[in-house]
Coordinates of C-alpha atoms in Angstrom, one line a residue:
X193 CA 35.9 207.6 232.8
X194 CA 38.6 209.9 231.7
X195 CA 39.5 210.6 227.8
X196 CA 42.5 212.1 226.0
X197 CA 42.8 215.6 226.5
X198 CA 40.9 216.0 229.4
X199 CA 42.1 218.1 232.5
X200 CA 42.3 216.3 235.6
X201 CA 43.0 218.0 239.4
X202 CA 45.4 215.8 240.9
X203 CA 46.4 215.9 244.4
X204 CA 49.7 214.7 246.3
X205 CA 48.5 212.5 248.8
X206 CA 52.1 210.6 249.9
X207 CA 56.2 211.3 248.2
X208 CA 58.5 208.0 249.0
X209 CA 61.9 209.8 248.5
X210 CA 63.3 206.0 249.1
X211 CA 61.5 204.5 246.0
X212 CA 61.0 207.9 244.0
X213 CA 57.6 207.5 243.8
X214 CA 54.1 209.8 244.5
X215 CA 50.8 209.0 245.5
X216 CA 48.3 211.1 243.5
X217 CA 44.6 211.3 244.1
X218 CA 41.6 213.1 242.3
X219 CA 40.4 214.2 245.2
X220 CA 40.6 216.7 247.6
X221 CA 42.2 215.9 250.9
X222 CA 40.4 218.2 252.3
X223 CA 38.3 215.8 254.4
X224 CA 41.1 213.5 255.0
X225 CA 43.1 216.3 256.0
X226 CA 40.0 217.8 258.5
X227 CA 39.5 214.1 260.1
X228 CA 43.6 214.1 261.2
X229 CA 43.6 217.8 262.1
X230 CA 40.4 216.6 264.2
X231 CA 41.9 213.0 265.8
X232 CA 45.5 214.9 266.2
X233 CA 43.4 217.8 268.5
X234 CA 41.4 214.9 269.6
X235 CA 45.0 213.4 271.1
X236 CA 46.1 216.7 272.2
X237 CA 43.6 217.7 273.9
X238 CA 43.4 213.9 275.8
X239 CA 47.1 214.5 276.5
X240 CA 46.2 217.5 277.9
X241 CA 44.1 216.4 280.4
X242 CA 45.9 213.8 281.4
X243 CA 49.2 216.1 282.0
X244 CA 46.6 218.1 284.6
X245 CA 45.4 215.3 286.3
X246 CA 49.0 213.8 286.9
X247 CA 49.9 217.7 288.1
X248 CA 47.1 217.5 290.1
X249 CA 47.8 214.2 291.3
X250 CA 51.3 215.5 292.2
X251 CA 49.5 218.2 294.0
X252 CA 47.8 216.3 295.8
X253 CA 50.5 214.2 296.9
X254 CA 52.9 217.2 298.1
X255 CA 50.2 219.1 300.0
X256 CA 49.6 215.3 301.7
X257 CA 53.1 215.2 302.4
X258 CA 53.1 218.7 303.8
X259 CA 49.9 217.9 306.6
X260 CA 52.0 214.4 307.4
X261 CA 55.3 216.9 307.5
X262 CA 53.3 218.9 309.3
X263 CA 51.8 216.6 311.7
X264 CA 55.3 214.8 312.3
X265 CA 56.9 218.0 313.5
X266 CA 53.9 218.5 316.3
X267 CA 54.2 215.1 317.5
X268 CA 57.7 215.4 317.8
X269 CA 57.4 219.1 319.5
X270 CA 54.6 217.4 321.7
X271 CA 56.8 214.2 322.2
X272 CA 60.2 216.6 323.5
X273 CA 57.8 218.7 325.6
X274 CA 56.5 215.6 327.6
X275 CA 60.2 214.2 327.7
X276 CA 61.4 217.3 329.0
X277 CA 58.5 217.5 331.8
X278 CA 59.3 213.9 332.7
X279 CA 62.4 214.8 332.9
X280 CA 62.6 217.3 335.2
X281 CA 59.9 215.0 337.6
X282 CA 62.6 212.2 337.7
X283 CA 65.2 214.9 338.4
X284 CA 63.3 216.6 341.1
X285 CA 62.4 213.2 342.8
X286 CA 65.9 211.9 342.2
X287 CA 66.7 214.9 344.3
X288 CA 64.5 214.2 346.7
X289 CA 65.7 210.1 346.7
X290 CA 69.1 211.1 347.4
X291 CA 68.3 213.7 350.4
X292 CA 66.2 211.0 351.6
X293 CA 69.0 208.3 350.9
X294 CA 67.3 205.7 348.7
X295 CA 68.2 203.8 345.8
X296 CA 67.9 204.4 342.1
X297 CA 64.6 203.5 340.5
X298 CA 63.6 201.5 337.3
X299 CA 62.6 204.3 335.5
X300 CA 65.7 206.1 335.5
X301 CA 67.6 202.6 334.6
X302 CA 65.4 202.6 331.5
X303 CA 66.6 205.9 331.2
X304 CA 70.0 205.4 330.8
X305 CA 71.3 206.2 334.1
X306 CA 73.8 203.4 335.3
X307 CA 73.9 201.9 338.9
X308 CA 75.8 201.7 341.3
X309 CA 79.2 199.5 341.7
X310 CA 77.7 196.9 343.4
X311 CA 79.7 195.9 346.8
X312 CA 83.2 194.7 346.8
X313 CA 82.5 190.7 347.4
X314 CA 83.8 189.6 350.9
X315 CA 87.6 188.1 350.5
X316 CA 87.3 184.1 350.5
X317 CA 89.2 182.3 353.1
X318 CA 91.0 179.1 352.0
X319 CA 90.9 176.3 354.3
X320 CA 93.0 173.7 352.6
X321 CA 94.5 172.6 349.9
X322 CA 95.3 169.3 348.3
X323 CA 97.0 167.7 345.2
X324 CA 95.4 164.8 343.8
X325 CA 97.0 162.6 341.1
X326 CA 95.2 163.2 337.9
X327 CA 92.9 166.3 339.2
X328 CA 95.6 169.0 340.4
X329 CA 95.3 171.2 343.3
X330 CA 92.0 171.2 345.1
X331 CA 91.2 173.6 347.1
X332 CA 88.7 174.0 350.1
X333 CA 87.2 177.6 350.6
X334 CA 85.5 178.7 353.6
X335 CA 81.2 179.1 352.6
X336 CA 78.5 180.9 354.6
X337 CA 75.9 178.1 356.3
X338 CA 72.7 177.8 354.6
X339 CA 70.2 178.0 356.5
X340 CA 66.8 176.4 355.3
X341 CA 63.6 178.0 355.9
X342 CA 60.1 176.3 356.7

């Protein structure tokens, strides 16, 4: 109970410079003001370690991406190497192809290499011709027999 006269220990607890108004309490806020110092550490502290487990997440992450980096560029080193060494096989038994006077191979068509011009085809002789009403000029060529086998 509080009488006239009597001295009373007021605290701010809240100003609302909108409305003009204050919120005054009796007591302390020391406790109040102890438990939100304590939850805001609480969160800083949680914010905290999260920040180092995303850096070491992202840590993580780049030194993967360096072994994979890493890894990439040996198979690729390994990968020319090998091309290289098959390379100079089909060039050495190209060589040797030619001096012996034999065709290109499959492997050096999947290569890339192109073949030859194949052989002119043999001129084709007519034999006759003939116009027929409705059809226009036929004409006979001169064909190779076919010969059937077995």
């Amino acid at each position: 109970r509080l009488c006239v006269g009597q001295r009373l220990d007021l605290f701010v607890k809240r100003v609302d410079p909108l409305k003009g108004k204050l919120s005054l309490s009796a007591r302390p806020l020391d406790k109040e003001r102890a438990a939100r110092e304590a939850r805001w550490a609480a969160e800083r502290e949680a914010a905290a370690r999260e920040r180092a487990r995303r850096e070491a997440q992202q840590q993580a992450r780049r030194e993967e991406e360096a072994r994979q980096e890493e890894a990439a560029r040996r198979l690729a080193e390994a990968e020319a190497a090998k091309t290289e060494e098959a390379r100079a096989r089909e060039a050495a038994a190209a060589a040797a192809r030619e001096a012996a006077g034999l065709s290109l191979p499959m492997a050096s068509l999947v290569g890339g290499a192109s073949l030859p011009p194949p052989p002119a085809p043999p001129p084709r002789e007519i034999l006759a011709r003939r116009f027929v009403r409705g059809r226009g000029t036929l004409t006979l060529f001169k064909m190779p027999w076919a010969t059937r086998c077995c």
